[in-house]
Amino acid sequence: MRRTPRLVLAAVLLALATACTGDPAPTTPASGSEGPYLRGSGTLRVLAGSELADLRPILDEARDATGVTVQLTEIGTLDGIERVATGAAARDHDAIWFSSNRYLELHPDAADKIGVDAKVANSPVVLGLRASTAQRLGWDRNRPTWSEIATAAGAGEFTYGMTSPATSNSGYSALVGVAAALAGTGRALTTDEITALTPRLQSFFTGHALTSGSSGWLADAYVHRQTAGVPLDGLINYESVLLSLNAGGRLSEPLTVIYPADGVVTADYPLTLLAGAAEQARTNHAAIADFLRRPSTQAKIMEQTHRRPAITGVSLTGTFGPADGGLVELPFPTRYEVANTLVSSFGDALRKPARTIYLLDLSGSMRGSRLEGLQSALLGLSGADTSLSGELTRFNGREQVILVPFSTTVAQPRRFDVPSDDPKPTLDRIRDDVRGLSANGDTAIYDALARGLELARELDAAEPGRFTSVVLLTDGERTVGRSLDSFRSMHAGLPATIRSVPVFTLLFGEGNVGEMTEIATLTGGRTFDARTGSLAAVFKEIRGYQ
Amino acid sequence: MMRPRNMVIVVTVLALLGAVVGYLLAGSDPATVRGVVGTEKATFFADPRVREAFEKHGLRLEIEARGSREMATADALAGHDFGFPASAQAAGPVARARPASGTYEPFGSPLAVATFTSIVDLLAQEGAARRGGAGHWVLDLAAYLDLAGRDLRWDQIAGNVAYPARRDVLVTTTHPSYSGSAAGYAWLAATHLGPDGLDRVAKLFTDQGGLERSTGDPFERYLTQGLNFAPLVLAYEAQYIGAAAAGTLPDGATLMYLSPTLLSTHTVVAFTERGDEVGELLTTDPTLRSLAAEHGYRTGTAADFATVLDRLAGAGTSLPAQLPEAAPPPDPVAFEAMLTALDQRLRQ
């Protein structure tokens, strides 16, 4: 009976605790009923996909509950895979967190690099169409198959935005899903099947009118296009992104979420410890995983980010579909070769070909290491970078690459049309051209921008139907030529299709951050920070947006 | 709803009180024991009653969950007092990766397929499913392998309105190189298909699409997504019974036993004295043994398991008390050789 007094005291304390919790809503169990939080300390350094950024408020709560600060470093899917596979990720990070590990797990060198994981949520990749477009196609009433979606897109019935399969998981999942559904075998894809599917996948990608390296930016760009008067009909993205857009109050017309009748590929957000993580990191990972997978947190993740719960006992709210019928899970490739072939065929054969205009500052200040950095970045895209990410972000077959060097004046553009068969001679010519670049003179930024967009207009008139985008690299302020104001009025006078050509600006050297940001905002592009880190990495990252 | 700040205060108060209560109950600080266990046992070790039972013996468990074969590396086992893979076959590689101070076999669970009654009806119609003696469902391995070998799709089964998906009739498994359940399933298929059948065994995995690394994951998706995730999910009987007891099974859920099936002997591989204590307690402590039975594991005490089955039968789920048609335990050398050959085929 030694324990009796203690038990009574314990019971009293528990009763007090219960009294403190007040009267929580029955659907959200009080955290107290889920047992004490696991504790850690310090920081959990996580290499993460950009789409996880919306979980920051939840991670702030996790810090208060567990004592662990989760530090997210954003990285694209392929770069992330490569850093894990080479072991580089484990040198400065404890864990990885992408929307899925499926591609990573196929990498032959990745298997022994990853440790325990905790699945945090679910979200299928689906199609969202403006309500009026969905009605016109009858898809608000009858769920189409991917095959019907591909046919309608090929017939010009609708346009959509989708992220690049080479840099973002939502685009990759969409590609896997549509390819598996079109193959219609009922089994995971094989390499031979991909070749046979090419014409039908090309038809599907006819409607692809906006690309992006990340899911979050795609949603922003969709809103920008709507405001700029060149709206798209829809988006292919995570259900969570589409539902968040609908809830966000930025859309002039809500998106109808369309769940393809033959299935989807679902992201499961595994927070994954890297092999060899330190003792403290393991403890921190366990504490964060425990916090994220509690019913009360899962309910919050569902309410705030529109992702589906990963655990049982949290009921789905009404916004999740489909209203009737099932949501079949389509098979993901089981072989690394198949996964890679899908991405490389996307670039070389399936996608709408790109027209990429590079405006390159060759003023005097670029001389030396900056010019070398630029040359090495462009050489990498022309085939010198043989890493996985280099391989899958190089200039593609059918792509039109235009280099426009500028300093005091704007030089004659050099245009390279990369053929799909035997691209090597053309890539070699690009490399020769890049090696011959030299720096001298002033900085006519806005003359170059105006020339770049005029060029886009001429080329688009001659050959429409390409993805046209502009990259602007400068390391300093405008010193001669047209001003920003003058460029702004020139831009306002362009036809809507050219006004919506995105300009991707690099923050580099002593470049004017404010002006670079303004150009990006004006044109619906975005800025990329190349002030620290290598130009090559940023040029590869931009490839996802071209 | 409480405001977040109030919630934080309440939670902090609760955590403090919890610590005080824990101290008062235990009388002294328990020692921390770290173990890596197959994910299928994560729910068992997370059960507050299980934790309490260990704390009574002065042990506080810190558990990491991962695939039973995936855990068999020096790095994965470092810093742990014990490993607890899902089978005796998986325990061998664990003990080879790190020298064991003792091994314990506290309980077992046969391989089974978590599914839905509407799906079982379709398989019965195709001659691959039938009722067993105790009223439970049985998946005839030979007939099933025949269906899979013909690449039959669900939408090709006549009159199928339950799941008319354009997907092959295939059991969804984990990766056999990382997970004990998939390795056991591969062994059963390889035994039936014979020495020339390994390509067909490999196809059972490659045709599925992406494979998870541990049995807890697909089963959790079976629970949360139901038929949307997959119609047939390889699992341990214990996972199903545990979910049935917790009331978390999806609508229309049922269990099919593979025939023949394989009994997985969940094996504690201890590396330290405290690890040995855990193995010892799981094998001998009556409270832990009856909790293991409640979580669906077959312990040496038939009465414990019978009570659990009775309760389930009362709730409409009839499962057999006697283990249905189990294949003999595989020879460890042949088993590893088969897995190595299979792994090569899966990585081609």
mmCIF file of C-alpha atoms in Angstrom, chain B residues 58-333:
data_model
loop_
_atom_site.group_PDB
_atom_site.id
_atom_site.type_symbol
_atom_site.label_atom_id
_atom_site.label_comp_id
_atom_site.label_asym_id
_atom_site.label_seq_id
_atom_site.Cartn_x
_atom_site.Cartn_y
_atom_site.Cartn_z
ATOM 1 C CA GLY B 58 12.292 0.758 -14.260
ATOM 2 C CA LEU B 59 12.655 0.976 -18.056
ATOM 3 C CA ARG B 60 11.655 3.932 -20.244
ATOM 4 C CA LEU B 61 11.547 2.927 -23.906
ATOM 5 C CA GLU B 62 12.663 5.099 -26.805
ATOM 6 C CA ILE B 63 11.569 3.436 -30.016
ATOM 7 C CA GLU B 64 12.564 3.981 -33.625
ATOM 8 C CA ALA B 65 10.477 2.155 -36.243
ATOM 9 C CA ARG B 66 11.761 0.922 -39.608
ATOM 10 C CA GLY B 67 11.813 -2.022 -41.984
ATOM 11 C CA SER B 68 12.889 -5.318 -40.407
ATOM 12 C CA ARG B 69 15.553 -5.933 -43.022
ATOM 13 C CA GLU B 70 16.393 -2.273 -43.474
ATOM 14 C CA MET B 71 17.452 -2.093 -39.815
ATOM 15 C CA ALA B 72 20.182 -4.718 -40.306
ATOM 16 C CA THR B 73 23.102 -2.316 -40.721
ATOM 17 C CA ALA B 74 25.660 -1.222 -38.133
ATOM 18 C CA ASP B 75 24.609 2.400 -38.628
ATOM 19 C CA ALA B 76 20.895 1.724 -38.116
ATOM 20 C CA LEU B 77 21.560 -0.306 -34.979
ATOM 21 C CA ALA B 78 24.159 2.025 -33.454
ATOM 22 C CA GLY B 79 23.106 3.517 -30.127
ATOM 23 C CA HIS B 80 20.287 1.012 -29.642
ATOM 24 C CA ASP B 81 19.966 -1.564 -26.874
ATOM 25 C CA PHE B 82 17.970 -3.945 -29.004
ATOM 26 C CA GLY B 83 16.568 -4.564 -32.458
ATOM 27 C CA PHE B 84 13.135 -6.132 -32.877
ATOM 28 C CA PRO B 85 12.562 -7.291 -36.442
ATOM 29 C CA ALA B 86 9.376 -9.018 -37.525
ATOM 30 C CA SER B 87 10.762 -12.479 -38.161
ATOM 31 C CA ALA B 88 13.407 -15.006 -37.184
ATOM 32 C CA GLN B 89 14.744 -14.771 -40.759
ATOM 33 C CA ALA B 90 15.221 -11.022 -40.406
ATOM 34 C CA ALA B 91 16.833 -11.478 -36.975
ATOM 35 C CA GLY B 92 19.790 -13.322 -38.541
ATOM 36 C CA PRO B 93 21.045 -10.297 -40.537
ATOM 37 C CA VAL B 94 20.432 -8.041 -37.517
ATOM 38 C CA ALA B 95 22.619 -10.240 -35.301
ATOM 39 C CA ARG B 96 25.265 -10.331 -38.024
ATOM 40 C CA ALA B 97 25.278 -6.530 -38.306
ATOM 41 C CA ARG B 98 25.848 -6.171 -34.566
ATOM 42 C CA PRO B 99 26.804 -8.931 -32.108
ATOM 43 C CA ALA B 100 23.874 -10.018 -29.951
ATOM 44 C CA SER B 101 23.944 -10.635 -26.214
ATOM 45 C CA GLY B 102 20.726 -12.634 -26.473
ATOM 46 C CA THR B 103 17.693 -13.312 -28.651
ATOM 47 C CA TYR B 104 14.060 -13.706 -27.546
ATOM 48 C CA GLU B 105 10.966 -14.837 -29.396
ATOM 49 C CA PRO B 106 8.088 -13.347 -27.399
ATOM 50 C CA PHE B 107 5.359 -13.677 -30.024
ATOM 51 C CA GLY B 108 4.480 -14.346 -33.636
ATOM 52 C CA SER B 109 1.980 -13.393 -36.273
ATOM 53 C CA PRO B 110 1.072 -14.985 -39.603
ATOM 54 C CA LEU B 111 1.265 -13.112 -42.911
ATOM 55 C CA ALA B 112 -2.158 -12.155 -44.180
ATOM 56 C CA VAL B 113 -3.836 -9.814 -46.646
ATOM 57 C CA ALA B 114 -5.894 -6.882 -45.404
ATOM 58 C CA THR B 115 -8.733 -6.336 -47.856
ATOM 59 C CA PHE B 116 -12.448 -5.656 -48.253
ATOM 60 C CA THR B 117 -15.439 -8.009 -48.404
ATOM 61 C CA SER B 118 -16.366 -6.733 -51.884
ATOM 62 C CA ILE B 119 -12.860 -7.604 -53.089
ATOM 63 C CA VAL B 120 -12.939 -11.057 -51.502
ATOM 64 C CA ASP B 121 -16.191 -11.746 -53.357
ATOM 65 C CA LEU B 122 -14.484 -10.931 -56.660
ATOM 66 C CA LEU B 123 -11.544 -13.186 -55.839
ATOM 67 C CA ALA B 124 -13.913 -15.963 -54.768
ATOM 68 C CA GLN B 125 -15.622 -15.606 -58.134
ATOM 69 C CA GLU B 126 -12.205 -16.026 -59.792
ATOM 70 C CA GLY B 127 -11.484 -19.084 -57.659
ATOM 71 C CA ALA B 128 -8.695 -17.536 -55.619
ATOM 72 C CA ALA B 129 -10.532 -16.944 -52.317
ATOM 73 C CA ARG B 130 -12.485 -19.358 -50.131
ATOM 74 C CA ARG B 131 -13.765 -19.780 -46.600
ATOM 75 C CA GLY B 132 -11.584 -21.574 -44.058
ATOM 76 C CA GLY B 133 -12.797 -23.847 -41.283
ATOM 77 C CA ALA B 134 -13.243 -21.115 -38.677
ATOM 78 C CA GLY B 135 -15.287 -18.998 -41.088
ATOM 79 C CA HIS B 136 -12.281 -16.871 -41.940
ATOM 80 C CA TRP B 137 -11.189 -16.048 -45.505
ATOM 81 C CA VAL B 138 -8.297 -17.749 -47.250
ATOM 82 C CA LEU B 139 -6.349 -16.543 -50.297
ATOM 83 C CA ASP B 140 -5.276 -19.591 -52.270
ATOM 84 C CA LEU B 141 -1.678 -18.752 -53.136
ATOM 85 C CA ALA B 142 -1.519 -21.072 -56.155
ATOM 86 C CA ALA B 143 -4.727 -19.713 -57.685
ATOM 87 C CA TYR B 144 -3.710 -16.130 -56.905
ATOM 88 C CA LEU B 145 -0.268 -16.555 -58.504
ATOM 89 C CA ASP B 146 -2.037 -17.907 -61.535
ATOM 90 C CA LEU B 147 -4.238 -14.789 -61.787
ATOM 91 C CA ALA B 148 -1.225 -12.524 -61.315
ATOM 92 C CA GLY B 149 0.729 -14.531 -63.892
ATOM 93 C CA ARG B 150 -2.027 -13.859 -66.437
ATOM 94 C CA ASP B 151 -1.852 -10.082 -65.729
ATOM 95 C CA LEU B 152 -5.551 -10.059 -64.912
ATOM 96 C CA ARG B 153 -6.850 -6.550 -64.276
ATOM 97 C CA TRP B 154 -9.644 -5.684 -61.850
ATOM 98 C CA ASP B 155 -11.687 -4.049 -64.614
ATOM 99 C CA GLN B 156 -11.580 -7.325 -66.544
ATOM 100 C CA ILE B 157 -13.469 -9.242 -63.831
ATOM 101 C CA ALA B 158 -17.090 -9.689 -64.920
ATOM 102 C CA GLY B 159 -19.675 -7.748 -62.946
ATOM 103 C CA ASN B 160 -17.085 -5.872 -60.926
ATOM 104 C CA VAL B 161 -18.635 -2.632 -59.705
ATOM 105 C CA ALA B 162 -16.797 -2.608 -56.384
ATOM 106 C CA TYR B 163 -13.368 -1.762 -57.773
ATOM 107 C CA PRO B 164 -13.385 -1.525 -61.576
ATOM 108 C CA ALA B 165 -9.874 -0.062 -61.664
ATOM 109 C CA ARG B 166 -7.532 -0.487 -64.576
ATOM 110 C CA ARG B 167 -4.943 -2.064 -62.303
ATOM 111 C CA ASP B 168 -3.571 -5.571 -62.116
ATOM 112 C CA VAL B 169 -4.830 -7.992 -59.487
ATOM 113 C CA LEU B 170 -1.774 -7.824 -57.228
ATOM 114 C CA VAL B 171 -1.159 -7.818 -53.514
ATOM 115 C CA THR B 172 0.406 -4.499 -52.452
ATOM 116 C CA THR B 173 3.561 -5.217 -50.487
ATOM 117 C CA THR B 174 6.658 -3.515 -49.192
ATOM 118 C CA HIS B 175 10.138 -3.960 -50.710
ATOM 119 C CA PRO B 176 11.495 -7.470 -49.992
ATOM 120 C CA SER B 177 15.028 -6.166 -49.543
ATOM 121 C CA TYR B 178 14.000 -3.883 -46.688
ATOM 122 C CA SER B 179 10.938 -5.430 -45.140
ATOM 123 C CA GLY B 180 10.313 -8.798 -43.490
ATOM 124 C CA SER B 181 6.706 -9.208 -44.609
ATOM 125 C CA ALA B 182 7.544 -8.795 -48.301
ATOM 126 C CA ALA B 183 10.530 -11.127 -47.899
ATOM 127 C CA GLY B 184 8.221 -13.777 -46.402
ATOM 128 C CA TYR B 185 5.700 -13.293 -49.209
ATOM 129 C CA ALA B 186 8.494 -13.612 -51.793
ATOM 130 C CA TRP B 187 9.583 -16.845 -50.120
ATOM 131 C CA LEU B 188 6.074 -18.294 -50.281
ATOM 132 C CA ALA B 189 5.741 -17.351 -53.961
ATOM 133 C CA ALA B 190 9.229 -18.632 -54.805
ATOM 134 C CA THR B 191 8.520 -21.920 -53.029
ATOM 135 C CA HIS B 192 5.370 -22.389 -55.064
ATOM 136 C CA LEU B 193 6.821 -21.292 -58.407
ATOM 137 C CA GLY B 194 9.982 -23.354 -58.047
ATOM 138 C CA PRO B 195 13.612 -22.641 -58.938
ATOM 139 C CA ASP B 196 12.772 -21.257 -62.403
ATOM 140 C CA GLY B 197 10.080 -18.946 -61.093
ATOM 141 C CA LEU B 198 12.192 -16.133 -59.670
ATOM 142 C CA ASP B 199 11.518 -13.795 -62.592
ATOM 143 C CA ARG B 200 7.835 -14.223 -61.924
ATOM 144 C CA VAL B 201 8.415 -13.485 -58.238
ATOM 145 C CA ALA B 202 10.274 -10.312 -59.225
ATOM 146 C CA LYS B 203 7.370 -9.332 -61.461
ATOM 147 C CA LEU B 204 4.995 -9.518 -58.455
ATOM 148 C CA PHE B 205 6.982 -6.577 -57.074
ATOM 149 C CA THR B 206 8.019 -4.572 -60.146
ATOM 150 C CA ASP B 207 4.479 -4.505 -61.532
ATOM 151 C CA GLN B 208 3.097 -2.956 -58.345
ATOM 152 C CA GLY B 209 4.853 0.375 -58.666
ATOM 153 C CA GLY B 210 6.795 2.178 -55.912
ATOM 154 C CA LEU B 211 7.387 -0.056 -52.892
ATOM 155 C CA GLU B 212 7.465 1.181 -49.313
ATOM 156 C CA ARG B 213 10.264 0.056 -47.036
ATOM 157 C CA SER B 214 8.302 -1.053 -44.009
ATOM 158 C CA THR B 215 4.998 -2.829 -43.359
ATOM 159 C CA GLY B 216 3.578 -0.132 -41.104
ATOM 160 C CA ASP B 217 3.331 2.332 -44.015
ATOM 161 C CA PRO B 218 1.103 0.524 -46.518
ATOM 162 C CA PHE B 219 -1.085 -0.718 -43.677
ATOM 163 C CA GLU B 220 -1.546 2.824 -42.396
ATOM 164 C CA ARG B 221 -2.621 3.906 -45.873
ATOM 165 C CA TYR B 222 -5.027 0.950 -45.955
ATOM 166 C CA LEU B 223 -6.532 2.307 -42.731
ATOM 167 C CA THR B 224 -6.658 5.968 -43.780
ATOM 168 C CA GLN B 225 -7.397 5.690 -47.518
ATOM 169 C CA GLY B 226 -9.132 2.352 -47.694
ATOM 170 C CA LEU B 227 -9.892 0.962 -51.118
ATOM 171 C CA ASN B 228 -8.521 4.156 -52.696
ATOM 172 C CA PHE B 229 -5.037 3.093 -51.684
ATOM 173 C CA ALA B 230 -5.162 -0.555 -52.686
ATOM 174 C CA PRO B 231 -7.598 -3.483 -52.649
ATOM 175 C CA LEU B 232 -5.128 -6.054 -51.252
ATOM 176 C CA VAL B 233 -2.459 -5.107 -48.723
ATOM 177 C CA LEU B 234 0.045 -7.567 -47.282
ATOM 178 C CA ALA B 235 0.115 -7.257 -43.496
ATOM 179 C CA TYR B 236 0.617 -9.212 -40.311
ATOM 180 C CA GLU B 237 -2.523 -10.618 -38.756
ATOM 181 C CA ALA B 238 -1.601 -8.637 -35.635
ATOM 182 C CA GLN B 239 -1.813 -5.293 -37.443
ATOM 183 C CA TYR B 240 -5.351 -6.102 -38.520
ATOM 184 C CA ILE B 241 -6.420 -7.325 -35.078
ATOM 185 C CA GLY B 242 -4.836 -4.285 -33.465
ATOM 186 C CA ALA B 243 -6.769 -1.957 -35.781
ATOM 187 C CA ALA B 244 -9.981 -3.944 -35.240
ATOM 188 C CA ALA B 245 -9.564 -3.582 -31.463
ATOM 189 C CA ALA B 246 -8.861 0.140 -31.850
ATOM 190 C CA GLY B 247 -11.897 0.574 -34.111
ATOM 191 C CA THR B 248 -9.838 2.083 -36.928
ATOM 192 C CA LEU B 249 -10.538 -0.426 -39.739
ATOM 193 C CA PRO B 250 -11.997 1.084 -42.918
ATOM 194 C CA ASP B 251 -15.586 0.306 -43.931
ATOM 195 C CA GLY B 252 -16.058 -3.198 -45.282
ATOM 196 C CA ALA B 253 -12.636 -4.363 -44.105
ATOM 197 C CA THR B 254 -11.804 -8.033 -43.829
ATOM 198 C CA LEU B 255 -8.730 -10.229 -43.537
ATOM 199 C CA MET B 256 -7.593 -13.070 -45.788
ATOM 200 C CA TYR B 257 -5.018 -15.623 -44.708
ATOM 201 C CA LEU B 258 -2.508 -16.718 -47.289
ATOM 202 C CA SER B 259 -2.670 -20.444 -47.889
ATOM 203 C CA PRO B 260 -0.064 -21.531 -47.196
ATOM 204 C CA THR B 261 1.023 -18.704 -44.960
ATOM 205 C CA LEU B 262 4.169 -18.101 -42.985
ATOM 206 C CA LEU B 263 4.264 -17.529 -39.259
ATOM 207 C CA SER B 264 6.559 -14.629 -38.535
ATOM 208 C CA THR B 265 8.310 -15.019 -35.222
ATOM 209 C CA HIS B 266 8.983 -11.483 -34.043
ATOM 210 C CA THR B 267 12.435 -11.710 -32.511
ATOM 211 C CA VAL B 268 14.179 -9.424 -30.047
ATOM 212 C CA VAL B 269 17.903 -9.200 -30.726
ATOM 213 C CA ALA B 270 19.509 -7.694 -27.623
ATOM 214 C CA PHE B 271 22.866 -5.916 -27.752
ATOM 215 C CA THR B 272 23.112 -4.734 -24.150
ATOM 216 C CA GLU B 273 22.005 -5.807 -20.696
ATOM 217 C CA ARG B 274 19.008 -3.484 -20.885
ATOM 218 C CA GLY B 275 18.128 -4.902 -24.268
ATOM 219 C CA ASP B 276 18.156 -8.334 -22.686
ATOM 220 C CA GLU B 277 15.832 -7.056 -19.977
ATOM 221 C CA VAL B 278 13.362 -5.917 -22.633
ATOM 222 C CA GLY B 279 13.485 -9.311 -24.367
ATOM 223 C CA GLU B 280 13.077 -11.068 -21.043
ATOM 224 C CA LEU B 281 10.103 -8.932 -19.958
ATOM 225 C CA LEU B 282 8.309 -9.299 -23.294
ATOM 226 C CA THR B 283 8.677 -13.074 -22.986
ATOM 227 C CA THR B 284 7.753 -13.490 -19.318
ATOM 228 C CA ASP B 285 5.856 -10.484 -17.928
ATOM 229 C CA PRO B 286 2.144 -11.435 -17.802
ATOM 230 C CA THR B 287 0.951 -7.856 -18.337
ATOM 231 C CA LEU B 288 3.124 -7.380 -21.417
ATOM 232 C CA ARG B 289 2.126 -10.762 -22.777
ATOM 233 C CA SER B 290 -1.545 -10.028 -22.458
ATOM 234 C CA LEU B 291 -1.027 -6.563 -24.004
ATOM 235 C CA ALA B 292 0.809 -8.183 -26.914
ATOM 236 C CA ALA B 293 -2.200 -10.479 -27.388
ATOM 237 C CA GLU B 294 -4.485 -7.472 -27.322
ATOM 238 C CA HIS B 295 -2.383 -5.973 -30.096
ATOM 239 C CA GLY B 296 -3.070 -9.112 -32.074
ATOM 240 C CA TYR B 297 0.112 -11.098 -31.530
ATOM 241 C CA ARG B 298 0.038 -14.815 -30.887
ATOM 242 C CA THR B 299 1.938 -15.379 -27.661
ATOM 243 C CA GLY B 300 2.696 -18.720 -26.054
ATOM 244 C CA THR B 301 -0.412 -18.246 -23.887
ATOM 245 C CA ALA B 302 -3.344 -19.440 -25.986
ATOM 246 C CA ALA B 303 -5.892 -18.176 -23.453
ATOM 247 C CA ASP B 304 -4.791 -14.545 -23.895
ATOM 248 C CA PHE B 305 -5.227 -14.730 -27.656
ATOM 249 C CA ALA B 306 -8.531 -16.612 -27.359
ATOM 250 C CA THR B 307 -9.946 -13.754 -25.270
ATOM 251 C CA VAL B 308 -8.982 -11.300 -27.981
ATOM 252 C CA LEU B 309 -10.534 -13.470 -30.711
ATOM 253 C CA ASP B 310 -13.745 -13.842 -28.699
ATOM 254 C CA ARG B 311 -14.047 -10.109 -28.395
ATOM 255 C CA LEU B 312 -13.525 -9.683 -32.162
ATOM 256 C CA ALA B 313 -16.036 -12.424 -32.946
ATOM 257 C CA GLY B 314 -18.529 -10.540 -30.786
ATOM 258 C CA ALA B 315 -17.894 -7.516 -33.016
ATOM 259 C CA GLY B 316 -18.483 -9.570 -36.177
ATOM 260 C CA THR B 317 -14.946 -10.555 -37.203
ATOM 261 C CA SER B 318 -14.195 -14.260 -37.023
ATOM 262 C CA LEU B 319 -10.554 -15.260 -37.091
ATOM 263 C CA PRO B 320 -9.082 -18.718 -36.489
ATOM 264 C CA ALA B 321 -7.669 -19.628 -33.072
ATOM 265 C CA GLN B 322 -5.425 -22.259 -34.618
ATOM 266 C CA LEU B 323 -2.923 -20.985 -37.114
ATOM 267 C CA PRO B 324 -4.166 -21.832 -40.614
ATOM 268 C CA GLU B 325 -1.977 -23.905 -42.945
ATOM 269 C CA ALA B 326 1.479 -22.521 -42.225
ATOM 270 C CA ALA B 327 4.453 -23.405 -44.395
ATOM 271 C CA PRO B 328 7.516 -24.717 -42.551
ATOM 272 C CA PRO B 329 9.955 -21.987 -41.510
ATOM 273 C CA PRO B 330 12.395 -21.351 -44.359
ATOM 274 C CA ASP B 331 15.972 -22.540 -44.215
ATOM 275 C CA PRO B 332 17.965 -19.359 -43.425
ATOM 276 C CA VAL B 333 20.657 -19.971 -46.061
#
